[in-house]
Coordinates of C-alpha atoms and ligand atoms in Angstrom, one line a residue:
M898 CA 80.2 -141.5 -13.3
D899 CA 77.9 -144.4 -14.3
Y900 CA 79.1 -146.7 -17.2
K901 CA 77.1 -149.4 -19.3
N902 CA 80.3 -151.9 -19.3
L903 CA 82.5 -150.8 -16.6
L904 CA 82.3 -150.5 -12.6
T905 CA 84.5 -148.2 -10.6
N906 CA 85.4 -148.0 -7.1
T907 CA 87.7 -145.7 -5.3
E908 CA 88.9 -146.7 -1.9
A909 CA 92.0 -145.0 0.0
G910 CA 93.6 -143.3 -3.5
I911 CA 93.0 -146.6 -5.6
R912 CA 90.4 -146.4 -8.5
T913 CA 89.7 -150.0 -9.4
I914 CA 88.1 -150.1 -12.9
T915 CA 86.3 -153.3 -13.8
I916 CA 85.2 -154.1 -17.2
S917 CA 81.9 -155.9 -16.8
R918 CA 80.5 -157.8 -20.0
P919 CA 80.7 -161.3 -18.3
E920 CA 78.3 -162.9 -20.7
K921 CA 81.2 -161.7 -23.3
L922 CA 84.0 -162.7 -21.2
N923 CA 84.5 -158.7 -20.9
A924 CA 85.6 -158.6 -24.6
L925 CA 86.4 -154.9 -25.8
N926 CA 83.5 -153.6 -28.2
R927 CA 83.9 -150.1 -29.3
E928 CA 81.7 -148.9 -26.2
T929 CA 83.5 -150.4 -23.9
L930 CA 86.9 -148.8 -25.2
S931 CA 85.3 -145.2 -25.2
E932 CA 84.3 -146.2 -21.6
I933 CA 87.9 -147.0 -20.7
N934 CA 89.1 -143.6 -22.2
Q935 CA 86.1 -141.9 -20.0
A936 CA 87.5 -143.7 -16.7
V937 CA 90.8 -143.2 -17.4
T938 CA 90.8 -139.7 -18.5
S939 CA 88.8 -138.9 -15.2
A940 CA 90.6 -140.8 -12.9
L941 CA 93.8 -139.1 -14.0
A942 CA 92.2 -135.6 -13.6
N943 CA 91.0 -136.5 -10.0
S944 CA 93.9 -135.4 -7.5
Q945 CA 92.0 -137.8 -5.0
V946 CA 93.1 -140.5 -7.1
Y947 CA 96.5 -141.5 -6.9
G948 CA 97.0 -145.2 -8.9
L949 CA 94.6 -147.3 -10.8
I950 CA 93.7 -151.1 -10.9
I951 CA 91.9 -152.7 -14.0
T952 CA 90.4 -156.0 -13.6
G953 CA 87.9 -157.7 -15.3
A954 CA 84.4 -158.9 -14.1
G955 CA 83.6 -162.7 -12.6
E956 CA 86.0 -165.5 -12.2
K957 CA 86.8 -166.5 -15.9
A958 CA 88.1 -163.6 -17.5
F959 CA 90.2 -160.6 -17.5
V960 CA 89.1 -159.6 -21.2
A961 CA 88.7 -162.5 -23.8
G962 CA 90.0 -159.9 -26.8
A963 CA 88.6 -157.3 -28.7
D964 CA 84.9 -158.0 -29.9
I965 CA 85.1 -160.2 -32.8
S966 CA 81.6 -159.4 -34.2
E967 CA 82.2 -155.9 -34.6
F968 CA 84.8 -156.1 -37.0
S969 CA 83.9 -159.5 -38.7
N970 CA 83.3 -157.5 -42.1
Y971 CA 86.2 -154.6 -41.9
A972 CA 88.2 -153.8 -44.8
A973 CA 91.6 -152.4 -44.6
Q974 CA 90.9 -148.7 -43.9
Q975 CA 88.5 -149.5 -41.0
G976 CA 91.1 -152.0 -39.6
K977 CA 93.4 -148.9 -39.8
E978 CA 91.2 -146.5 -38.0
L979 CA 90.1 -149.0 -35.5
A980 CA 94.0 -149.6 -34.0
K981 CA 94.8 -146.2 -34.7
E982 CA 91.9 -144.9 -32.3
G983 CA 92.6 -147.9 -29.8
H984 CA 96.2 -146.7 -29.3
A985 CA 95.8 -143.3 -29.1
N986 CA 92.5 -143.5 -26.7
V987 CA 93.0 -146.5 -24.8
F988 CA 96.6 -148.0 -24.8
D989 CA 99.1 -145.3 -25.3
L990 CA 97.0 -143.3 -22.8
I991 CA 97.5 -146.0 -19.8
A992 CA 101.2 -146.7 -20.8
N993 CA 101.6 -143.1 -20.6
S994 CA 99.8 -142.9 -17.4
P995 CA 101.3 -140.4 -14.8
K996 CA 99.9 -142.5 -12.3
P997 CA 100.7 -146.0 -11.8
I998 CA 98.4 -148.9 -13.2
I999 CA 98.5 -152.3 -12.4
A1000 CA 96.5 -155.0 -14.3
A1001 CA 94.8 -157.8 -11.9
I1002 CA 94.6 -160.4 -14.7
N1003 CA 91.6 -162.7 -13.0
G1004 CA 91.5 -165.3 -16.1
F1005 CA 91.6 -165.3 -20.0
A1006 CA 93.7 -162.3 -21.1
L1007 CA 93.7 -162.8 -24.8
G1008 CA 94.2 -160.7 -27.6
G1009 CA 93.2 -157.2 -26.9
G1010 CA 93.0 -158.4 -23.4
L1011 CA 96.5 -159.3 -22.9
E1012 CA 97.3 -155.7 -24.9
L1013 CA 95.4 -154.1 -22.4
A1014 CA 97.3 -155.7 -19.7
L1015 CA 100.3 -155.2 -21.4
A1016 CA 100.0 -151.4 -21.5
C1017 CA 99.6 -151.4 -17.7
H1018 CA 102.8 -150.8 -16.0
I1019 CA 102.7 -154.0 -13.9
R1020 CA 100.8 -157.2 -14.2
Y1021 CA 99.4 -159.4 -11.4
A1022 CA 97.7 -163.0 -12.4
S1023 CA 95.5 -165.2 -10.8
E1024 CA 96.4 -169.0 -10.6
N1025 CA 93.4 -169.6 -13.6
A1026 CA 94.8 -166.9 -15.9
K1027 CA 95.5 -167.9 -19.6
L1028 CA 97.4 -165.3 -21.6
G1029 CA 97.7 -165.2 -25.5
L1030 CA 97.6 -163.7 -28.3
P1031 CA 95.5 -165.6 -30.9
E1032 CA 95.0 -163.2 -33.7
V1033 CA 97.0 -165.0 -36.0
S1034 CA 94.1 -167.8 -35.7
L1035 CA 92.1 -165.1 -37.2
G1036 CA 93.9 -164.0 -40.1
L1037 CA 95.0 -160.9 -38.2
I1038 CA 97.9 -159.7 -36.0
P1039 CA 97.4 -158.0 -32.7
G1040 CA 96.6 -154.5 -33.4
Y1041 CA 96.8 -152.8 -30.2
G1042 CA 100.6 -152.7 -29.6
G1043 CA 101.1 -156.7 -28.6
T1044 CA 103.8 -157.1 -31.6
Q1045 CA 105.7 -153.8 -29.9
R1046 CA 104.9 -154.1 -26.3
L1047 CA 105.2 -158.2 -25.8
P1048 CA 108.9 -158.5 -27.3
Q1049 CA 109.7 -155.5 -25.0
L1050 CA 108.9 -157.5 -21.8
V1051 CA 109.6 -161.2 -22.8
G1052 CA 112.1 -160.8 -25.5
K1053 CA 112.0 -161.5 -29.3
G1054 CA 112.2 -165.3 -29.3
K1055 CA 109.1 -165.9 -26.8
A1056 CA 107.1 -163.1 -28.4
F1057 CA 107.5 -164.8 -31.7
E1058 CA 106.6 -168.0 -30.5
I1059 CA 103.6 -166.8 -28.6
I1060 CA 102.1 -164.5 -31.4
L1061 CA 103.2 -167.3 -34.3
S1062 CA 101.9 -170.3 -32.2
A1063 CA 98.7 -168.0 -31.0
N1064 CA 99.0 -170.8 -28.0
M1065 CA 98.1 -169.4 -24.7
V1066 CA 100.4 -169.2 -21.7
D1067 CA 99.0 -170.6 -18.3
S1068 CA 99.9 -168.3 -15.3
K1069 CA 102.9 -170.1 -14.1
E1070 CA 104.7 -170.0 -17.3
S1071 CA 103.8 -166.1 -17.8
Q1072 CA 105.4 -165.6 -14.5
N1073 CA 108.6 -167.4 -15.3
I1074 CA 108.8 -165.7 -18.7
G1075 CA 108.5 -162.1 -17.3
L1076 CA 104.6 -161.9 -18.7
V1077 CA 103.3 -161.2 -15.6
N1078 CA 105.1 -160.0 -12.0
K1079 CA 103.5 -162.1 -9.8
V1080 CA 100.8 -164.9 -9.6
V1081 CA 98.3 -165.5 -6.7
P1082 CA 95.1 -167.2 -5.9
L1083 CA 92.1 -165.7 -7.4
S1084 CA 90.6 -164.8 -4.2
D1085 CA 93.9 -162.7 -3.1
L1086 CA 94.3 -160.9 -6.3
L1087 CA 92.9 -157.6 -5.6
A1088 CA 94.2 -157.3 -2.5
E1089 CA 97.9 -158.2 -3.6
C1090 CA 97.4 -155.7 -6.6
K1091 CA 96.0 -153.1 -3.6
T1092 CA 98.7 -153.8 -1.1
L1093 CA 101.8 -153.1 -3.7
L1094 CA 99.8 -149.8 -5.2
H1095 CA 99.3 -148.4 -1.7
T1096 CA 103.4 -148.9 -1.3
I1097 CA 104.1 -147.0 -4.7
I1098 CA 101.6 -144.3 -3.8
S1099 CA 103.3 -143.8 -0.5
R1100 CA 106.2 -142.9 -2.4
S1101 CA 106.6 -139.2 -4.1
P1102 CA 103.8 -139.1 -6.8
N1103 CA 106.3 -136.8 -9.0
A1104 CA 109.1 -139.2 -8.8
I1105 CA 106.7 -142.1 -9.6
S1106 CA 105.5 -140.1 -12.7
A1107 CA 109.1 -139.2 -13.7
A1108 CA 110.1 -142.7 -13.3
I1109 CA 107.3 -143.8 -15.5
T1110 CA 108.3 -141.0 -18.5
A1111 CA 112.0 -142.7 -17.8
I1112 CA 111.5 -146.0 -18.2
N1113 CA 108.7 -145.5 -21.1
A1114 CA 111.4 -143.6 -22.9
A1115 CA 113.8 -146.5 -22.7
I1116 CA 111.8 -148.3 -25.3
D1117 CA 110.6 -145.4 -27.3
P1118 CA 112.6 -145.1 -30.5
Q1119 CA 111.8 -141.6 -31.0
K1120 CA 113.5 -141.0 -27.4
D1121 CA 117.1 -140.9 -26.0
G1122 CA 116.2 -142.7 -22.8
F1123 CA 119.5 -141.4 -21.2
E1124 CA 118.6 -137.8 -22.0
T1125 CA 114.9 -138.5 -20.8
E1126 CA 116.4 -139.7 -17.5
I1127 CA 118.8 -136.7 -17.1
E1128 CA 116.0 -134.3 -17.8
Q1129 CA 113.5 -136.2 -15.5
F1130 CA 116.3 -136.8 -12.5
S1131 CA 117.2 -132.7 -12.9
K1132 CA 113.3 -131.8 -12.7
C1133 CA 113.1 -133.7 -9.2
F1134 CA 115.5 -131.4 -7.6
G1135 CA 113.0 -128.4 -8.3
H1136 CA 110.0 -130.2 -6.9
A1137 CA 108.4 -130.0 -3.5
D1138 CA 108.5 -133.8 -3.2
F1139 CA 112.3 -133.7 -3.3
K1140 CA 112.4 -131.2 -0.1
E1141 CA 110.0 -133.4 1.5
G1142 CA 111.7 -136.7 1.0
V1143 CA 115.2 -135.5 2.0
T1144 CA 114.1 -133.3 5.0
A1145 CA 112.0 -136.6 6.4
F1146 CA 115.1 -138.7 5.8
L1147 CA 117.2 -136.4 7.6
E1148 CA 114.7 -135.9 10.4
K1149 CA 114.6 -139.7 11.1
R1150 CA 110.4 -139.7 10.1
K1151 CA 108.3 -140.9 7.4
A1152 CA 108.2 -138.7 4.1
N1153 CA 104.3 -137.3 3.8
F1154 CA 104.0 -136.4 0.1
R1155 CA 100.2 -135.6 0.2
Ligands
COA1383 N1 84.8 -161.1 -29.0 C1 83.6 -161.4 -29.0 N2 82.7 -162.3 -28.2 C2 83.1 -163.1 -27.5 C3 85.0 -163.1 -27.6 C4 85.6 -161.7 -28.2 N3 86.7 -161.7 -28.2 N4 85.4 -163.9 -26.6 C5 84.1 -164.5 -25.9 N5 83.2 -163.8 -26.9 C6 81.9 -164.6 -26.4 C7 81.2 -165.4 -27.1 O1 81.1 -165.4 -28.4 C8 80.4 -166.3 -26.3 O2 79.2 -165.8 -26.7 P1 77.9 -166.1 -27.0 O3 77.4 -166.9 -25.4 O4 76.5 -165.3 -27.4 O5 78.1 -167.7 -28.1 C9 80.8 -166.0 -25.0 O6 81.8 -165.0 -25.3 C10 81.6 -166.8 -24.0 O7 82.3 -167.2 -24.7 P2 82.6 -169.3 -25.0 O8 83.7 -169.4 -26.2 O9 81.5 -169.8 -25.1 O10 83.6 -169.4 -23.9 P3 84.2 -170.7 -23.5 O11 84.6 -170.8 -22.2 O12 84.0 -171.9 -24.6 O13 85.9 -170.2 -24.5 C11 87.6 -168.6 -25.0 C12 86.4 -169.2 -24.0 C13 88.3 -167.1 -24.2 C14 88.7 -169.8 -25.2 C15 86.8 -168.0 -26.4 O14 85.7 -167.7 -25.9 C16 87.5 -167.6 -27.0 O15 88.5 -168.2 -28.0 N6 87.4 -166.3 -27.5 C17 88.2 -165.6 -28.3 C18 89.5 -165.3 -28.0 C19 89.8 -164.5 -29.1 O16 90.4 -164.8 -30.4 N7 90.6 -163.1 -28.7 C20 91.1 -162.1 -29.8 C21 90.2 -161.5 -30.9 S1 91.5 -160.4 -31.7

């Protein structure tokens, strides 16, 4: 499918979704958010896609935030709808994806852009990346999950510092505080993400999905994480992947889950 603001490419089971509005530093307008919803939904439904990478077009920005020009005259109710729709259609969709999703942060990841990266399961960044939640400088707070997912990742103290100051964090510091998993030269970013994702998708897809569900439950106040783990663990025993994984181990060969 063709999108106006996205490029998609599938190679060896990995679908790369590139947000492409470079003239606006890939800012997320409504149309782009709707296209991300379609692109992720379609990748999740495609049995030939095993994992996803989300990145930004160009060498300057991953995503420089929600498109400020679109909500400049919003009132409270419109703001509420914007955030609710975004959570359901994009950010929670990504966070709860049963297929692994890596954010390849290739430059500015600000506001909704950092929130997009925070919703992904794993974040790799290029050396030139700058991350931040500048909303308080606009008279707003993060509205796409930033106030919740950032403290879960870096702790409450650092989250306060980042959100209240609106200062950007460079790639090195982002790695030091656990905001990104790894920092690599920009030219290696996609290749490094693909290498990791290839390893992940060579494991049991059923177990990967169960692990995502269990880890997400650890930070969901409505779920009992330990109960979720027990439930997901036990379900794995009834799946063909368990048979294949154990048989392969006993036969001293590599498991083939596909
Ligand atoms: N929404 C809408 N447009 C945006 C945008 C956003 N979040 N971020 C960047 N743009 C647009 C700029 O308006 C500019 O468009 P123009 O050429 O039509 O004027 C274009 O992208 C390039 O940005 P510019 O500001 O000229 O680049 P820069 O290198 O001087 O600065 C940033 C880069 C990222 C520091 C700066 O663009 C910025 O602060 N953006 C907003 C970040 C933000 O507050 N995000 C949170 C939103 S809730």
